[in-house]
Amino acid sequence: MEGFIDKLRSRIFLFVIILVLTLGGCTDGAIVTEPEIVAEPEIVTELENEATETIDGLPNESVEPPTEFVDEEDLANERQREKIEANIKEWFLGEKLHKYVGNNRDYDWYIDQGLTGEHSNDNCGPASAVMAMKWIDEDFMGTAEEARQQFIPEGGWWFTSTIAEYFDSHGLDYSYWDFDLEDKARGIEDLKGLIESGNIVLLCVDIGYVSYEYEEGLRINRFYGYDDGHFIIVKGYVEVDDRTYFEVYDSNNWEMTYEDGSPLGKDRYYDAEELMDAIYNWWGHGFVISGK
């Protein structure tokens, strides 16, 4: 009987081994199946030039690309500099532009006093005051005619005190500048410094001290015969060869234009030393209007 049992055990053992070999090998008695194959995630490359910033060293791709700020006044100044450089011979009889500083706007704020109504002959004051207001505020809707009706409506010269009254009536923030009457070179540097600080300067001058320019096409110095008291605005300066000129808006234009159609009094260039004489021999001060 024991022999029969031993044979039976042997056959059962053999059957178990055959069964295990048939189902596949394993370790520690566990049946191993093939691992599931999982596809690697696809790496997506962004083709757009999006800005990527980091937070604590980790990329943050939700940040919008920074918007580049474009200063319209800087663009206007650069355009004016390029025009000057391209026309240095025709405008100045010069050879080289060494420096240009301007306080331009990207909109038109020049006024021709010849187009300001009944008292146009005397309207350099109203025209210059309104130009200053328009330089400060593109949306300013006042006119030289309205300014004339507001102050001394019967006609006649405006005075520097009238300019101040007009500015005060519109809440314009301005200051006075006293030029050094003993040192012309210092006066030139002072006026250049005011321009470099982002200001325009409204002057009351004896315009007869600025030379009359007879050659058409040049954009330097006085372009009309009048040679007495006059209001102008200084808005920039240029250094051409060994000369300095101040860039002005002179309203005494009367529809006179260059060949390109631009007014003679718009962006005219007055010799710096002569302009100092014109300042010293009249009021000796200036209204400083800041655009900052």
XYZ file of C-alpha atoms in Angstrom:
292
model
C 0.000 0.000 0.000
C 2.792 2.395 0.875
C 4.341 1.803 -2.531
C 1.105 2.720 -4.246
C 0.829 5.951 -2.251
C 4.406 6.905 -3.086
C 3.741 6.406 -6.793
C 0.596 8.481 -6.553
C 2.475 11.318 -4.838
C 5.172 11.187 -7.508
C 2.613 11.422 -10.297
C 0.801 14.322 -8.604
C 4.107 16.151 -8.140
C 5.041 15.544 -11.774
C 1.617 16.794 -12.896
C 2.042 20.009 -10.875
C 5.479 20.661 -12.397
C 4.139 20.124 -15.920
C 1.252 22.494 -15.172
C 3.602 25.207 -13.869
C 5.900 24.918 -16.886
C 2.908 25.175 -19.171
C 1.626 28.443 -17.571
C 5.072 30.136 -17.485
C 7.934 30.551 -15.023
C 7.720 32.665 -11.847
C 9.523 33.521 -8.695
C 8.323 33.091 -5.175
C 5.351 31.152 -6.454
C 3.772 34.245 -8.196
C 2.582 34.150 -11.778
C 4.236 36.962 -13.795
C 2.446 38.555 -16.715
C 4.064 40.819 -19.293
C 4.034 44.501 -18.233
C 1.617 46.794 -20.039
C 3.420 49.000 -22.537
C 2.545 52.657 -21.997
C 3.456 55.170 -24.722
C 5.784 57.969 -23.607
C 4.068 61.367 -23.523
C 4.616 63.383 -26.678
C 6.814 66.452 -26.151
C 5.062 69.493 -27.636
C 7.279 72.334 -28.784
C 5.665 75.774 -28.785
C 6.457 77.524 -32.021
C 5.054 80.869 -30.949
C 7.454 83.382 -29.434
C 5.718 83.530 -26.094
C 7.423 85.010 -23.076
C 8.362 82.446 -20.408
C 9.089 83.673 -16.932
C 9.966 81.714 -13.820
C 8.488 81.573 -10.356
C 10.851 80.131 -7.747
C 13.013 78.785 -10.561
C 10.127 76.982 -12.297
C 8.874 78.048 -15.723
C 5.584 79.853 -15.805
C 4.232 79.740 -19.327
C 0.959 81.460 -18.497
C 2.630 84.885 -18.428
C 1.643 87.118 -21.342
C 4.522 88.562 -23.368
C 5.398 92.068 -22.190
C 3.967 94.879 -24.294
C 6.661 97.219 -25.555
C 5.892 100.854 -24.655
C 6.396 103.296 -27.502
C 6.772 106.964 -26.562
C 5.126 108.977 -29.328
C 7.078 112.117 -28.415
C 10.363 110.230 -28.676
C 9.331 109.054 -32.132
C 8.395 112.604 -33.138
C 11.763 113.881 -31.920
C 13.617 111.168 -33.798
C 11.720 111.922 -37.004
C 12.616 115.600 -36.678
C 16.278 114.787 -36.065
C 16.336 112.600 -39.172
C 14.778 115.391 -41.256
C 17.384 117.866 -40.033
C 20.240 115.486 -40.735
C 18.919 114.736 -44.223
C 18.614 118.464 -45.046
C 21.630 119.875 -43.238
C 23.001 121.522 -46.398
C 19.694 122.862 -47.713
C 18.432 124.206 -44.392
C 21.627 125.432 -42.701
C 24.348 125.490 -45.375
C 25.982 123.111 -42.928
C 28.034 119.944 -43.130
C 27.431 118.011 -39.926
C 24.698 117.758 -37.309
C 26.369 117.315 -33.930
C 23.292 117.382 -31.719
C 19.545 117.840 -31.775
C 17.230 118.164 -28.785
C 13.535 118.811 -29.361
C 10.246 118.705 -27.516
C 7.971 117.785 -30.380
C 4.493 116.320 -30.355
C 3.006 113.708 -32.676
C 0.165 116.106 -33.545
C 0.055 119.593 -35.060
C 0.044 122.496 -32.593
C 1.437 125.319 -34.747
C -0.696 128.450 -35.297
C -0.306 131.003 -38.095
C -1.316 134.354 -36.607
C -2.177 135.614 -40.095
C -5.243 133.392 -39.928
C -6.530 134.584 -36.547
C -9.132 137.141 -37.521
C -9.590 140.878 -37.263
C -6.564 141.587 -35.086
C -4.125 139.213 -36.782
C -1.445 141.922 -36.967
C -1.258 142.013 -33.174
C -1.976 138.373 -32.424
C 1.500 136.943 -31.878
C 0.690 136.933 -28.146
C -2.639 135.098 -28.382
C -1.241 132.704 -31.000
C 1.823 131.844 -28.901
C -0.216 131.410 -25.714
C -2.669 129.065 -27.416
C 0.197 127.090 -28.985
C 1.581 126.533 -25.489
C -1.816 125.273 -24.325
C -2.089 122.927 -27.296
C 1.439 121.622 -26.674
C 0.405 120.728 -23.132
C -2.948 119.245 -24.114
C -3.702 117.758 -27.530
C -7.425 118.096 -26.814
C -7.303 121.802 -25.959
C -9.907 123.426 -28.216
C -9.194 127.116 -27.567
C -8.215 129.401 -30.436
C -6.194 132.590 -30.789
C -9.389 134.415 -31.790
C -11.060 133.346 -28.545
C -7.989 134.368 -26.557
C -8.136 137.802 -28.203
C -11.807 138.160 -27.290
C -10.980 137.196 -23.717
C -8.210 139.771 -23.251
C -7.933 143.188 -24.969
C -10.712 142.429 -27.453
C -10.477 145.918 -28.985
C -7.086 145.002 -30.433
C -3.502 146.009 -29.708
C -0.467 144.274 -28.302
C -0.684 141.676 -25.596
C 1.837 142.155 -22.792
C 3.688 139.517 -20.817
C 1.206 140.163 -18.003
C -1.611 139.353 -20.449
C 0.055 136.026 -21.269
C 0.192 135.278 -17.535
C -3.494 136.183 -17.108
C -4.452 133.910 -19.980
C -2.438 130.993 -18.578
C -3.900 131.561 -15.116
C -7.437 131.595 -16.508
C -6.865 128.116 -17.938
C -5.042 126.719 -14.914
C -1.745 126.248 -16.755
C 1.213 125.494 -14.513
C 4.197 127.604 -15.610
C 7.221 129.348 -14.161
C 9.439 132.303 -15.026
C 13.061 132.134 -16.062
C 15.416 135.089 -15.585
C 18.235 135.130 -18.119
C 21.715 136.205 -17.086
C 21.968 139.556 -18.860
C 25.695 139.794 -18.223
C 26.784 136.483 -19.738
C 25.467 135.550 -23.184
C 27.161 132.139 -23.173
C 25.551 131.343 -19.832
C 22.180 132.428 -21.195
C 22.533 130.065 -24.149
C 23.405 127.169 -21.865
C 20.495 128.006 -19.563
C 18.024 127.956 -22.452
C 19.483 124.696 -23.755
C 19.136 123.229 -20.266
C 15.462 124.183 -20.101
C 14.877 122.420 -23.422
C 16.817 119.343 -22.309
C 14.584 119.146 -19.224
C 11.531 118.682 -21.439
C 10.215 122.257 -21.431
C 9.202 124.765 -24.042
C 9.850 128.465 -23.403
C 7.613 131.336 -24.492
C 9.711 134.453 -25.069
C 8.962 138.123 -25.655
C 11.857 139.470 -27.733
C 13.016 142.287 -29.983
C 12.981 140.177 -33.125
C 15.004 142.789 -35.016
C 18.160 141.400 -33.382
C 17.697 138.162 -35.319
C 19.176 138.519 -38.803
C 16.882 138.583 -41.804
C 17.557 135.644 -44.141
C 17.248 136.573 -47.811
C 17.966 133.184 -49.346
C 14.799 131.209 -49.938
C 14.885 127.597 -48.846
C 17.144 128.147 -45.850
C 15.390 127.636 -42.532
C 17.554 129.854 -40.392
C 16.768 133.254 -38.864
C 14.050 135.807 -39.506
C 11.917 135.388 -42.633
C 9.915 138.666 -42.548
C 10.589 142.392 -42.422
C 8.969 143.171 -39.063
C 11.661 143.975 -36.466
C 10.073 144.996 -33.165
C 8.603 143.313 -30.074
C 7.372 139.795 -30.729
C 6.283 136.604 -28.936
C 7.785 133.267 -30.039
C 8.095 129.752 -28.623
C 11.429 127.946 -28.301
C 10.972 124.165 -28.510
C 14.405 122.722 -29.318
C 17.953 123.400 -30.444
C 20.498 122.096 -32.914
C 24.276 122.185 -33.083
C 25.403 122.334 -36.713
C 29.122 122.532 -37.451
C 30.277 125.207 -34.966
C 26.932 127.016 -34.627
C 23.988 126.626 -32.271
C 20.447 127.446 -33.373
C 17.266 127.406 -31.334
C 14.259 125.715 -32.930
C 11.235 127.997 -32.715
C 7.567 128.259 -33.559
C 7.155 131.813 -34.891
C 3.508 132.630 -35.602
C 4.259 135.626 -37.897
C 3.769 133.449 -40.961
C 0.881 134.826 -43.034
C 0.476 131.628 -45.054
C 4.070 131.663 -46.326
C 5.364 128.156 -47.037
C 8.421 126.256 -48.207
C 8.314 124.205 -51.374
C 7.138 121.200 -49.368
C 4.113 123.168 -48.139
C 5.212 123.551 -44.507
C 4.915 127.040 -42.916
C 8.054 129.191 -42.797
C 7.505 129.870 -39.098
C 7.152 126.229 -38.096
C 10.482 124.743 -36.962
C 12.520 127.828 -37.844
C 16.073 128.003 -36.508
C 17.329 131.225 -34.911
C 21.013 131.817 -34.261
C 21.625 131.333 -30.536
C 23.745 134.433 -29.958
C 21.368 136.662 -31.898
C 18.380 135.266 -30.023
C 20.112 136.092 -26.733
C 20.492 139.702 -27.914
C 16.792 139.711 -28.821
C 15.950 138.473 -25.302
C 18.267 140.863 -23.474
C 17.047 143.924 -25.362
C 13.368 143.401 -24.610
C 11.883 141.519 -21.636
C 14.837 139.458 -20.435
C 12.688 136.625 -19.069
C 10.739 133.623 -20.312
C 7.636 131.593 -19.512
C 8.713 128.005 -18.888
C 6.035 125.428 -19.677
C 6.773 121.890 -18.612
C 5.422 118.829 -20.351
C 6.545 116.432 -17.601
